Tab-separated table of C-alpha atoms in Angstrom:
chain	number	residue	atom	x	y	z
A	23	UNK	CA	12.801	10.761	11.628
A	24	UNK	CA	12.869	7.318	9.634
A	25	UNK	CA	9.216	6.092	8.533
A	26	UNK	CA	10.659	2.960	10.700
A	27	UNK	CA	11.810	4.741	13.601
A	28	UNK	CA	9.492	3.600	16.980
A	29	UNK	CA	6.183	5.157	16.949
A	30	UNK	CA	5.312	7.067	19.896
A	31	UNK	CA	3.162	6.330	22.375
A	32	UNK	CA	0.359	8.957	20.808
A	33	UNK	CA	1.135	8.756	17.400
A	34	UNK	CA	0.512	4.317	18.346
A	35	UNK	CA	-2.604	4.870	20.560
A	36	UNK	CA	-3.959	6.975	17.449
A	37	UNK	CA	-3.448	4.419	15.256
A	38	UNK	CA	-4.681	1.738	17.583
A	39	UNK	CA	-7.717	3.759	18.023
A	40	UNK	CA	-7.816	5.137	14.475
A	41	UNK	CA	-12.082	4.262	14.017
A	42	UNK	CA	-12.312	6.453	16.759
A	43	UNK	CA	-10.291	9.086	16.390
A	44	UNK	CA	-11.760	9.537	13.031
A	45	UNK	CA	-15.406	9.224	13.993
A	46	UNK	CA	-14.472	12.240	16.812
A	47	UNK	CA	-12.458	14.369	14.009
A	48	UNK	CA	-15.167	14.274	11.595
A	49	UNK	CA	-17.815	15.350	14.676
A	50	UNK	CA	-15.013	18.573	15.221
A	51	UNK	CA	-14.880	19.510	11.947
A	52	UNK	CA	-19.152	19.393	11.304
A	53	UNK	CA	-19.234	21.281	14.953
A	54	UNK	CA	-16.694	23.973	13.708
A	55	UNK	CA	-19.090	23.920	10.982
A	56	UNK	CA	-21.955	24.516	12.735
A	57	UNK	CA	-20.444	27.363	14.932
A	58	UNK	CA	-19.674	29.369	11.724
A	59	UNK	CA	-23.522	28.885	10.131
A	60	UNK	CA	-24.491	30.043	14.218
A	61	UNK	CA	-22.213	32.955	13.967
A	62	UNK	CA	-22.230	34.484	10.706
A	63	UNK	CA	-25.200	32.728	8.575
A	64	UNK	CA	-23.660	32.311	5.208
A	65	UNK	CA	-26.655	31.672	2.554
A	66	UNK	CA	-26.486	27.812	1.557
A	67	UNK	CA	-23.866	26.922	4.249
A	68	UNK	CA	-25.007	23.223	4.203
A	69	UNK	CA	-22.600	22.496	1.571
A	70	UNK	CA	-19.794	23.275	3.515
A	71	UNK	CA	-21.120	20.544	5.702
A	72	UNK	CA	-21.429	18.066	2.874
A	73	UNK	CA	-18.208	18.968	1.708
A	74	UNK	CA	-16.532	18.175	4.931
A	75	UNK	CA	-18.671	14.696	5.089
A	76	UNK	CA	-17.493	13.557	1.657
A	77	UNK	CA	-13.894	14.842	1.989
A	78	UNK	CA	-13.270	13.042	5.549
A	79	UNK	CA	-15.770	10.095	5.760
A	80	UNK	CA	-13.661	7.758	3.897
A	81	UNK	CA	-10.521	9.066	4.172
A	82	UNK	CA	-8.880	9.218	7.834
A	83	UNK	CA	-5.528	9.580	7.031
A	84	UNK	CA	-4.008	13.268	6.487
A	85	UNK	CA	-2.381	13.084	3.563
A	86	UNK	CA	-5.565	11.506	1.808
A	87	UNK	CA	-7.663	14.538	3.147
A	88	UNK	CA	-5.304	17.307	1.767
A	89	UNK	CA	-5.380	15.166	-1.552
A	90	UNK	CA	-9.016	14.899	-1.856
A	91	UNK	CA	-9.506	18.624	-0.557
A	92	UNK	CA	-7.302	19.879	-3.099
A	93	UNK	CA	-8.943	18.470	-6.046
A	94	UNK	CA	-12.543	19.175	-4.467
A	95	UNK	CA	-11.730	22.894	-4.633
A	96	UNK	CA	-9.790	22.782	-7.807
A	97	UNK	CA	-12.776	21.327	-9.123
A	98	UNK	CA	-15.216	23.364	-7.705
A	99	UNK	CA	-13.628	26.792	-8.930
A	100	UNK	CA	-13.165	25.541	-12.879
A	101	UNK	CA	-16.651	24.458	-12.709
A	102	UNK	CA	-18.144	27.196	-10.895
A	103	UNK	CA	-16.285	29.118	-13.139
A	104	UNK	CA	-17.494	27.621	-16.247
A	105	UNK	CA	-21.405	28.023	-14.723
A	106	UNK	CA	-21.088	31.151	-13.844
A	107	UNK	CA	-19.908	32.081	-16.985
A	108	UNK	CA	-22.957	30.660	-19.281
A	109	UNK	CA	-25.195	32.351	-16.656
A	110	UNK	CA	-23.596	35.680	-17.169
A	111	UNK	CA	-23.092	35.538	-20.515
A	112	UNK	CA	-25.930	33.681	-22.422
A	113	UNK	CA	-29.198	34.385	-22.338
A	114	UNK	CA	-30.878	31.651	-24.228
A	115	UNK	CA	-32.159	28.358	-21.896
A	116	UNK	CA	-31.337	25.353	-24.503
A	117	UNK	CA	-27.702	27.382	-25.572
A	118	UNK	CA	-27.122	27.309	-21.434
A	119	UNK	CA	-28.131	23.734	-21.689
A	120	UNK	CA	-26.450	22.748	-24.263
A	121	UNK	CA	-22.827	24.037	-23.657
A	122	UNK	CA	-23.597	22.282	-20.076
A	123	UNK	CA	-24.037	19.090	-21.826
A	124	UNK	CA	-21.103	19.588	-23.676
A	125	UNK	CA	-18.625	20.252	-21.172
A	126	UNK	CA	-20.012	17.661	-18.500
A	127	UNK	CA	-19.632	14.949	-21.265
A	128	UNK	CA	-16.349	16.461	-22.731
A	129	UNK	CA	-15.392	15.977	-18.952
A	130	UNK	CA	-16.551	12.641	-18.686
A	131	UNK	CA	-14.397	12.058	-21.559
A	132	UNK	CA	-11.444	12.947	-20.109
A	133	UNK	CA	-11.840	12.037	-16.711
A	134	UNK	CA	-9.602	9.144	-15.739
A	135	UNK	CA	-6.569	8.875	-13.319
A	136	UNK	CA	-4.743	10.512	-10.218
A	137	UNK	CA	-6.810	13.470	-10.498
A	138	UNK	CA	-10.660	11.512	-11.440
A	139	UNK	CA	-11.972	13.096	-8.641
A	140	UNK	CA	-11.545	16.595	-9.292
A	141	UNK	CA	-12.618	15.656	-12.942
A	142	UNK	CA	-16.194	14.551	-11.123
A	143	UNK	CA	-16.632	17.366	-9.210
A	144	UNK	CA	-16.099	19.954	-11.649
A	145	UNK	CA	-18.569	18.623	-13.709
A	146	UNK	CA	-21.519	18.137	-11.056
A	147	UNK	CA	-20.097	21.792	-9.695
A	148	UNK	CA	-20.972	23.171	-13.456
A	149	UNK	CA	-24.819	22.011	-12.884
A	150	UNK	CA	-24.989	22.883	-9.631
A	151	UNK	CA	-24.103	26.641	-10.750
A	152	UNK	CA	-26.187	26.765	-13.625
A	153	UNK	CA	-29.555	25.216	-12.004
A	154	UNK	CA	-32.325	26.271	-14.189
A	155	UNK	CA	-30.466	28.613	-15.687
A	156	UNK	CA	-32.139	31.480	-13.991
A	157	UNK	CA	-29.008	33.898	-13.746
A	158	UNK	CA	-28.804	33.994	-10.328
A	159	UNK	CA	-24.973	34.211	-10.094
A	160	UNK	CA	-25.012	35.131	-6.418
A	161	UNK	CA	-26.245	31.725	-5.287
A	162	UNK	CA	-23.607	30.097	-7.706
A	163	UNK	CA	-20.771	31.935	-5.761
A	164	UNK	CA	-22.207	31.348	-2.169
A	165	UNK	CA	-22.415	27.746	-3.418
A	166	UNK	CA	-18.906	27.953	-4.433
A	167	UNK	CA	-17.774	29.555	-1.390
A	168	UNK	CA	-18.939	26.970	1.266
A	169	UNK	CA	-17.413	23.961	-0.512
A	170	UNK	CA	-14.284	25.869	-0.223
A	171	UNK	CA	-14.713	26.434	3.470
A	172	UNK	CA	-15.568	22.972	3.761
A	173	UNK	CA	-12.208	21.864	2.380
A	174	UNK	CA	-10.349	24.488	4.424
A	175	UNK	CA	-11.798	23.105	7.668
A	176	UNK	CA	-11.363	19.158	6.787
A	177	UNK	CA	-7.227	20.176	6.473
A	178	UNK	CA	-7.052	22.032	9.073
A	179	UNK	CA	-8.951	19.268	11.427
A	180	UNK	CA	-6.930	16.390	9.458
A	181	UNK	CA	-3.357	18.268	10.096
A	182	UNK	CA	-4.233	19.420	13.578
A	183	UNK	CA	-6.367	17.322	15.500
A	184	UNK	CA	-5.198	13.999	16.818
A	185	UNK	CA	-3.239	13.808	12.849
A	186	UNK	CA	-3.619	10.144	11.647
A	187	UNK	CA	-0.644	9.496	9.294
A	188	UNK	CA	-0.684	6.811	6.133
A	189	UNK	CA	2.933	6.598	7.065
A	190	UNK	CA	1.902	4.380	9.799
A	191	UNK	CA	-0.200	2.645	8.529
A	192	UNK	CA	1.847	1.705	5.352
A	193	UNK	CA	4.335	0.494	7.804
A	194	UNK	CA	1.861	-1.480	9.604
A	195	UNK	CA	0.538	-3.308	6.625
A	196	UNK	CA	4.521	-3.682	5.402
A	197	UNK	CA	4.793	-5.201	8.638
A	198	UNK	CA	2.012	-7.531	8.077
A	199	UNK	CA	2.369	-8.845	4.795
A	200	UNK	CA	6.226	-9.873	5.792
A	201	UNK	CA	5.372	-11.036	9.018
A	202	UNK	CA	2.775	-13.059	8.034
A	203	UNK	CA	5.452	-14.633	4.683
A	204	UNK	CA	8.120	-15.381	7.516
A	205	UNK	CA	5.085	-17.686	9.461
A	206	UNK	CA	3.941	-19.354	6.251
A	207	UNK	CA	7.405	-20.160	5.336
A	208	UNK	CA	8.962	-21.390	8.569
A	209	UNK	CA	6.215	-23.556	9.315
A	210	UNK	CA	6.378	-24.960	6.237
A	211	UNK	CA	10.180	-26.079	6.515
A	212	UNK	CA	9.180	-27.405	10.127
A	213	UNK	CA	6.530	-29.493	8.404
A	214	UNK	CA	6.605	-33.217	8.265
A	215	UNK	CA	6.199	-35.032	5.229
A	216	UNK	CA	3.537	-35.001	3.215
A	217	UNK	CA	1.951	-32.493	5.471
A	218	UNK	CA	-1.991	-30.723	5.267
A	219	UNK	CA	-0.929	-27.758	6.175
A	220	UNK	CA	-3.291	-24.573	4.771
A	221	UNK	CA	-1.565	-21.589	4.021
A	222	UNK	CA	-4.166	-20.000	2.118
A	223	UNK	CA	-5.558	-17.424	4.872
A	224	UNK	CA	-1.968	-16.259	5.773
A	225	UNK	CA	-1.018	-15.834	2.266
A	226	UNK	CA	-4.563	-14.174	1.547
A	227	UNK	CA	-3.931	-11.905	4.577
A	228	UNK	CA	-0.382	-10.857	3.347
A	229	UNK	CA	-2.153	-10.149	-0.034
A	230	UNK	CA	-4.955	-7.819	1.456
A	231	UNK	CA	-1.957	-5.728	3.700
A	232	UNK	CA	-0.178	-5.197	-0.089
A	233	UNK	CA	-3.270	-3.973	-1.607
A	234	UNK	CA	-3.663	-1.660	1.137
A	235	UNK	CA	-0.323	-0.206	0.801
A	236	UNK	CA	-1.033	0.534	-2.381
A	237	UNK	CA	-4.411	2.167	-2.010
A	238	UNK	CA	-2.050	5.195	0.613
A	239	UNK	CA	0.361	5.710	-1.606
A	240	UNK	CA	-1.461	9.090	-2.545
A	241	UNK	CA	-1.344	9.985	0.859
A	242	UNK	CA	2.170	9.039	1.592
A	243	UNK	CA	3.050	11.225	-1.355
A	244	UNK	CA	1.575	14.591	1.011
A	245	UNK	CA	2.930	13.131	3.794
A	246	UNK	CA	6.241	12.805	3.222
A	247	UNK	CA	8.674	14.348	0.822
A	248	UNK	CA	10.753	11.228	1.327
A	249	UNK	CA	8.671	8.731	0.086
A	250	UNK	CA	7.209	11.150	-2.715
A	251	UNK	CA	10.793	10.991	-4.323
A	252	UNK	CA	11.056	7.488	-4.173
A	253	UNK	CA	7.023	6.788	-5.331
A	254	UNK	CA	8.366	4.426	-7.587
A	255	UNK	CA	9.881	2.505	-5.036
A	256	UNK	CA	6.697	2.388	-3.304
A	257	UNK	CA	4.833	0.343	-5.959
A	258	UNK	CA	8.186	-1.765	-6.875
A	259	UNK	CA	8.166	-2.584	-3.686
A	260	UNK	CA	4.726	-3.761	-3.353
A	261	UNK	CA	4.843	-5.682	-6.971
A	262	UNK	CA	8.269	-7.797	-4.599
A	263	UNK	CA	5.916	-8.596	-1.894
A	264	UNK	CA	3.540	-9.914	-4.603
A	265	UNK	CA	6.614	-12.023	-6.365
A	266	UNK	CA	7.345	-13.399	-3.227
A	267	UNK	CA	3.454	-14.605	-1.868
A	268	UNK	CA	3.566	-15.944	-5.546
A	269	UNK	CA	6.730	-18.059	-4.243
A	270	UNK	CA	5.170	-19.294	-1.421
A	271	UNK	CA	2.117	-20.274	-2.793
A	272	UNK	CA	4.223	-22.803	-4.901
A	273	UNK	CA	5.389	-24.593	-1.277
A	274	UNK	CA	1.915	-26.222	-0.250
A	275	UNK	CA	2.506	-27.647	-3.468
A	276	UNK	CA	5.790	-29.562	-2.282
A	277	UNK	CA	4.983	-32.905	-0.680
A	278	UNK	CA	7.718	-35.506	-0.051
A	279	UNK	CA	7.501	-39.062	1.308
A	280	UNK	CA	8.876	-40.060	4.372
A	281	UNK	CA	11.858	-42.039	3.004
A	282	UNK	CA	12.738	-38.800	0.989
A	283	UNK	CA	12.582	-37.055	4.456
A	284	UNK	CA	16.574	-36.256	5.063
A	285	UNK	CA	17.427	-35.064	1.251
A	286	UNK	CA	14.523	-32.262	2.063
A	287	UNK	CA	15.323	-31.945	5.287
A	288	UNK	CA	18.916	-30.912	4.256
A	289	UNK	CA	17.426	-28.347	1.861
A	290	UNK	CA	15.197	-26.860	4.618
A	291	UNK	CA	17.921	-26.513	7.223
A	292	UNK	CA	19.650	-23.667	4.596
A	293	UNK	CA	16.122	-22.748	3.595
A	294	UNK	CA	15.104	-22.084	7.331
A	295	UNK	CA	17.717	-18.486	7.217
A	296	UNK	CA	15.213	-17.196	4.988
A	297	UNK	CA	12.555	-17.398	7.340
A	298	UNK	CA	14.871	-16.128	10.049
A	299	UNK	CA	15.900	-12.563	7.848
A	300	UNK	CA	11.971	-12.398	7.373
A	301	UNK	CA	11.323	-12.185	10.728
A	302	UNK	CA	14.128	-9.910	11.599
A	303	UNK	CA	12.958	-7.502	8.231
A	304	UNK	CA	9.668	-7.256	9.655
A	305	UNK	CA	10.347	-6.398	13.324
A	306	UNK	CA	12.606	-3.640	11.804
A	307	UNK	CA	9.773	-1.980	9.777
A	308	UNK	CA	7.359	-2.720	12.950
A	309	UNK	CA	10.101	-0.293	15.056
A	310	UNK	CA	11.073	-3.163	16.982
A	311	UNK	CA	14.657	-3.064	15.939
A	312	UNK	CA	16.815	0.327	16.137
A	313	UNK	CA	18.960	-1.272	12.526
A	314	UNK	CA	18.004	-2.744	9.343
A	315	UNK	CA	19.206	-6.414	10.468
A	316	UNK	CA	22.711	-7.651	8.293
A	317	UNK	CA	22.150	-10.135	5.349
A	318	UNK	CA	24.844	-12.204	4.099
A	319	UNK	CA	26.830	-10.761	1.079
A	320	UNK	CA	25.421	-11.691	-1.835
A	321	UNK	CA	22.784	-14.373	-0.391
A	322	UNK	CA	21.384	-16.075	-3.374
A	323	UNK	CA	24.427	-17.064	-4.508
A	324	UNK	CA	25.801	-18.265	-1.496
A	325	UNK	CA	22.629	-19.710	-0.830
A	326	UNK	CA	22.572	-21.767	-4.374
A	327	UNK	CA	25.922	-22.898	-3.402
A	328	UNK	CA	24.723	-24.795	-0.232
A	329	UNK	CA	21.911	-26.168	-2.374
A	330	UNK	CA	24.247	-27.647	-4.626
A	331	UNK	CA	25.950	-29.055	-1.720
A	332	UNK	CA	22.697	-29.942	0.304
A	333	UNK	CA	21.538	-31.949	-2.849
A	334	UNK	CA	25.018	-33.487	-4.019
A	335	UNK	CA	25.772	-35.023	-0.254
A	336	UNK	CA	22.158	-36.276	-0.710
A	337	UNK	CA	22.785	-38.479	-3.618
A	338	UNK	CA	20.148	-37.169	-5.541
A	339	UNK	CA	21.807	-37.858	-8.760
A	340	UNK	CA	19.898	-41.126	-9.600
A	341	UNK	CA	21.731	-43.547	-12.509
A	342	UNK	CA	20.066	-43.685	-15.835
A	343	UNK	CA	18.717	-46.873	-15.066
A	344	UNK	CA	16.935	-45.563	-11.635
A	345	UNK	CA	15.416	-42.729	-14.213
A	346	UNK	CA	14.007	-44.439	-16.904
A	347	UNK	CA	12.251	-47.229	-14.133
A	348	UNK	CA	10.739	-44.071	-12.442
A	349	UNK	CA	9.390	-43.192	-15.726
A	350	UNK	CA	8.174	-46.482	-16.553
A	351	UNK	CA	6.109	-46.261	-12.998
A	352	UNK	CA	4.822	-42.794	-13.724
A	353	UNK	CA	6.760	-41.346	-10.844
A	354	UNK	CA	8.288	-38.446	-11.006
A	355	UNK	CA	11.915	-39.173	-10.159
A	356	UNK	CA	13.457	-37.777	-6.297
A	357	UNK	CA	16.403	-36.425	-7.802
A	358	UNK	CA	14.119	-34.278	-10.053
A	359	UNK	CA	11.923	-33.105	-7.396
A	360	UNK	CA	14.364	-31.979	-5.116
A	361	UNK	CA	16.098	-29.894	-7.560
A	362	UNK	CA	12.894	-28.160	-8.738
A	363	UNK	CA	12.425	-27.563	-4.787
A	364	UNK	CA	15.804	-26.393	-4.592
A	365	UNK	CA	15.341	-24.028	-7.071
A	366	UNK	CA	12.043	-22.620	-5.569
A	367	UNK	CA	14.172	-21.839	-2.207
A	368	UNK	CA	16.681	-20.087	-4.178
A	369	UNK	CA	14.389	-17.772	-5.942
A	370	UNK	CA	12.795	-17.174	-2.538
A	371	UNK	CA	16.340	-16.262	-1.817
A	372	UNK	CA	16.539	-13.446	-4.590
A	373	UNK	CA	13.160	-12.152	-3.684
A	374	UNK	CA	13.740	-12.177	0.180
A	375	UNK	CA	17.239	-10.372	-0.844
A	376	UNK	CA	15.453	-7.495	-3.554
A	377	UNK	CA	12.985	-6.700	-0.719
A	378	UNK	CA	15.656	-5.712	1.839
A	379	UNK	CA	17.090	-3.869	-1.131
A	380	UNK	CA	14.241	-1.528	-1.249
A	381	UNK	CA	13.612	-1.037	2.198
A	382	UNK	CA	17.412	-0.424	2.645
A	383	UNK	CA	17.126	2.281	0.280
A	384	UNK	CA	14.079	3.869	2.052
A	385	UNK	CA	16.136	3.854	5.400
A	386	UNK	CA	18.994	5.563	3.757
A	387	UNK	CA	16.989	8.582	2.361
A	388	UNK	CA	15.004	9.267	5.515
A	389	UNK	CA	18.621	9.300	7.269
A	390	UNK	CA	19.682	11.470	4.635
A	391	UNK	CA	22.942	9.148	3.491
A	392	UNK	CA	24.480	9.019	-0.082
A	393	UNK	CA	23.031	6.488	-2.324
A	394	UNK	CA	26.280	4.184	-2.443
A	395	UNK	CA	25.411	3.322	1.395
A	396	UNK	CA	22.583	1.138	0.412
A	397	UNK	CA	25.216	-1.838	0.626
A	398	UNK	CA	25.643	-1.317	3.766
A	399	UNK	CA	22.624	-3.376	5.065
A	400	UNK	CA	25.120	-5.968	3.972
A	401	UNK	CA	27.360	-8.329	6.017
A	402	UNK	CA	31.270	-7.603	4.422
């Protein structure tokens, strides 16, 4: 099923409720806990109950638990190994100490990336292990035992239990950010002249929903082997979303005067499509719509043609005369202005166009069609 497809009515009430939902998981997964210290008594069981705390506190969604678990126990067995190899092996104290200096800082060194995390936990696992370096290697292993439990029973409670997916919540932010461009920008072209209007909150907002796409796309990668193929995608499209709130950051800027009114107004009319294939872009990705909605073929440049047309039946052209007298007043000449705001629309044009692009091609993979369908999003 497409990443856009409807969300049902669980899978929505989940995410609704998401603060929740987590807050109850992470209560399952320390009572399943608990059961198994009742039951069977394991020496040093409470750090399977840290584990589980650190693993699922921050990180609701599944495919960030399974990422987090994984390097947890990855790091946990190389540095229990490593411990538990200087306690078995070497008898002096400050040789023990030593070679667990080393290794910590040669980790430190190192430790950077994807995979930081596991990185961190091998080296506090390594002191941990070796203590005081009183070559107890049964402890080490019990140690090393229960944080592996933990990280079993935070995926199993992540995949099974009321599963929150980063799927949906990418699309919610995707949803968001566009949603909230489509606003900024069609009030804007309603606007009169020389209009207050703040955009900065909107704007800010659409921001803050990018950055937050960003920050799952670890978990998208687990939980979906669509969107790990097209990872790259994933950030590209995030760094368009960024072009385009650069864009309309720029249109605040714009001010005309009220005899300029009808040459903008002209403009705004063929601007005011934009806003519309925002709109219908972001009810697609919100579910709302069953088909990625139709853009015209090849819309900046049929766009920049009805600029040209917009600012040639507005007489912008002024004479030479009518140039170098706006000069001398230390006004910035109309016919100069509105081509510099025509030229803002159009590159809103090729950034509005690039981000159906991308989402075009995500559809097309989750329905499993060849690549050469991607123009099909496209009006013939």
């Amino acid at each position: 099923m497409s990443v856009f497809a409807p969300a049902t009515p669980f899978a929505d009430f989940i995410y609704r409720h998401f603060r929740s939902v987590h807050a109850l998981k992470l209560g399952l997964a320390l009572l399943v806990a608990v059961t198994i210290n009742a039951i069977w008594a394991p020496p040093h069981f409470i750090w399977s109950m840290v584990t589980i705390v650190v693993i699922m506190m921050s990180l609701p969604q599944v495919g960030g638990a399974i990422e987090k678990s994984l390097q947890r126990a990855i790091g946990t067995c190389l540095g229990s190994a490593y411990g538990v190899m200087l306690v078995a092996t070497v008898d002096s104290y400050w040789l023990i100490m030593s070679l667990l200096i080393l290794a910590v800082s040669l980790i430190c060194f190192i430790s950077a990336g994807r995979y930081s995390y596991a990185y961190l936990v091998s080296g506090f696992t390594i002191i941990i292990v070796v203590g005081d370096a009183n070559h107890d290697t049964s402890e080490a292993l019990w140690r090393t035992a229960n944080i592996l439990s933990g990280c079993v029973i935070a995926i199993l409670v992540s995949l099974f239990i009321f599963p929150i997916k980063a799927k949906q919540d990418w699309r919610s932010q995707l949803t968001h950010a566009i949603d909230n461009m489509a606003e900024v920008l069609a009030q804007h072209l309603k606007a009169p002249a020389n209009h207050d209007l703040d955009f900065r909150a909107k704007l800010e907002a659409a921001m803050k929903a990018v950055l937050t796409q960003k920050k799952l796309f670890f978990s998208l990668e687990w939980e979906s082997k669509t969107l790990k193929k097209h990872k790259v995608l994933l950030s590209q499209l995030a760094n368009k979303q960024v072009r385009l709130i650069t864009l309309l950051e720029l249109l605040p800027l714009t001010r005309w005067q009220e005899e300029d009114k009808d040459a903008y107004l002209q403009i705004n009319a063929v601007a005011s499509e934009l806003a519309f294939y925002l709109q219908q872009l972001a009810e697609f990705v919100a579910g709302k719509a069953q088909q990625l909605p139709i853009l015209p073929e090849c819309l900046e440049q049929e766009l920049q043609h009805r600029l040209q047309l917009a600012l040639a039946s507005a007489t912008i052209v002024a004479s030479t005369t009518d140039l170098d007298a706006a000069a001398t007043d230390g006004e910035v000449p109309q016919g100069f202005a509105l081509t510099g705001y025509s030229w803002l629309i159009y590159q809103l044009a090729i950034a509005v166009e690039a981000l159906y692009e991308d989402i075009a091609i995500i559809e097309i993979a989750y329905n499993k069609q060849p690549a050469s369908q991607i123009t099909s999003g496209k009006a013939d």
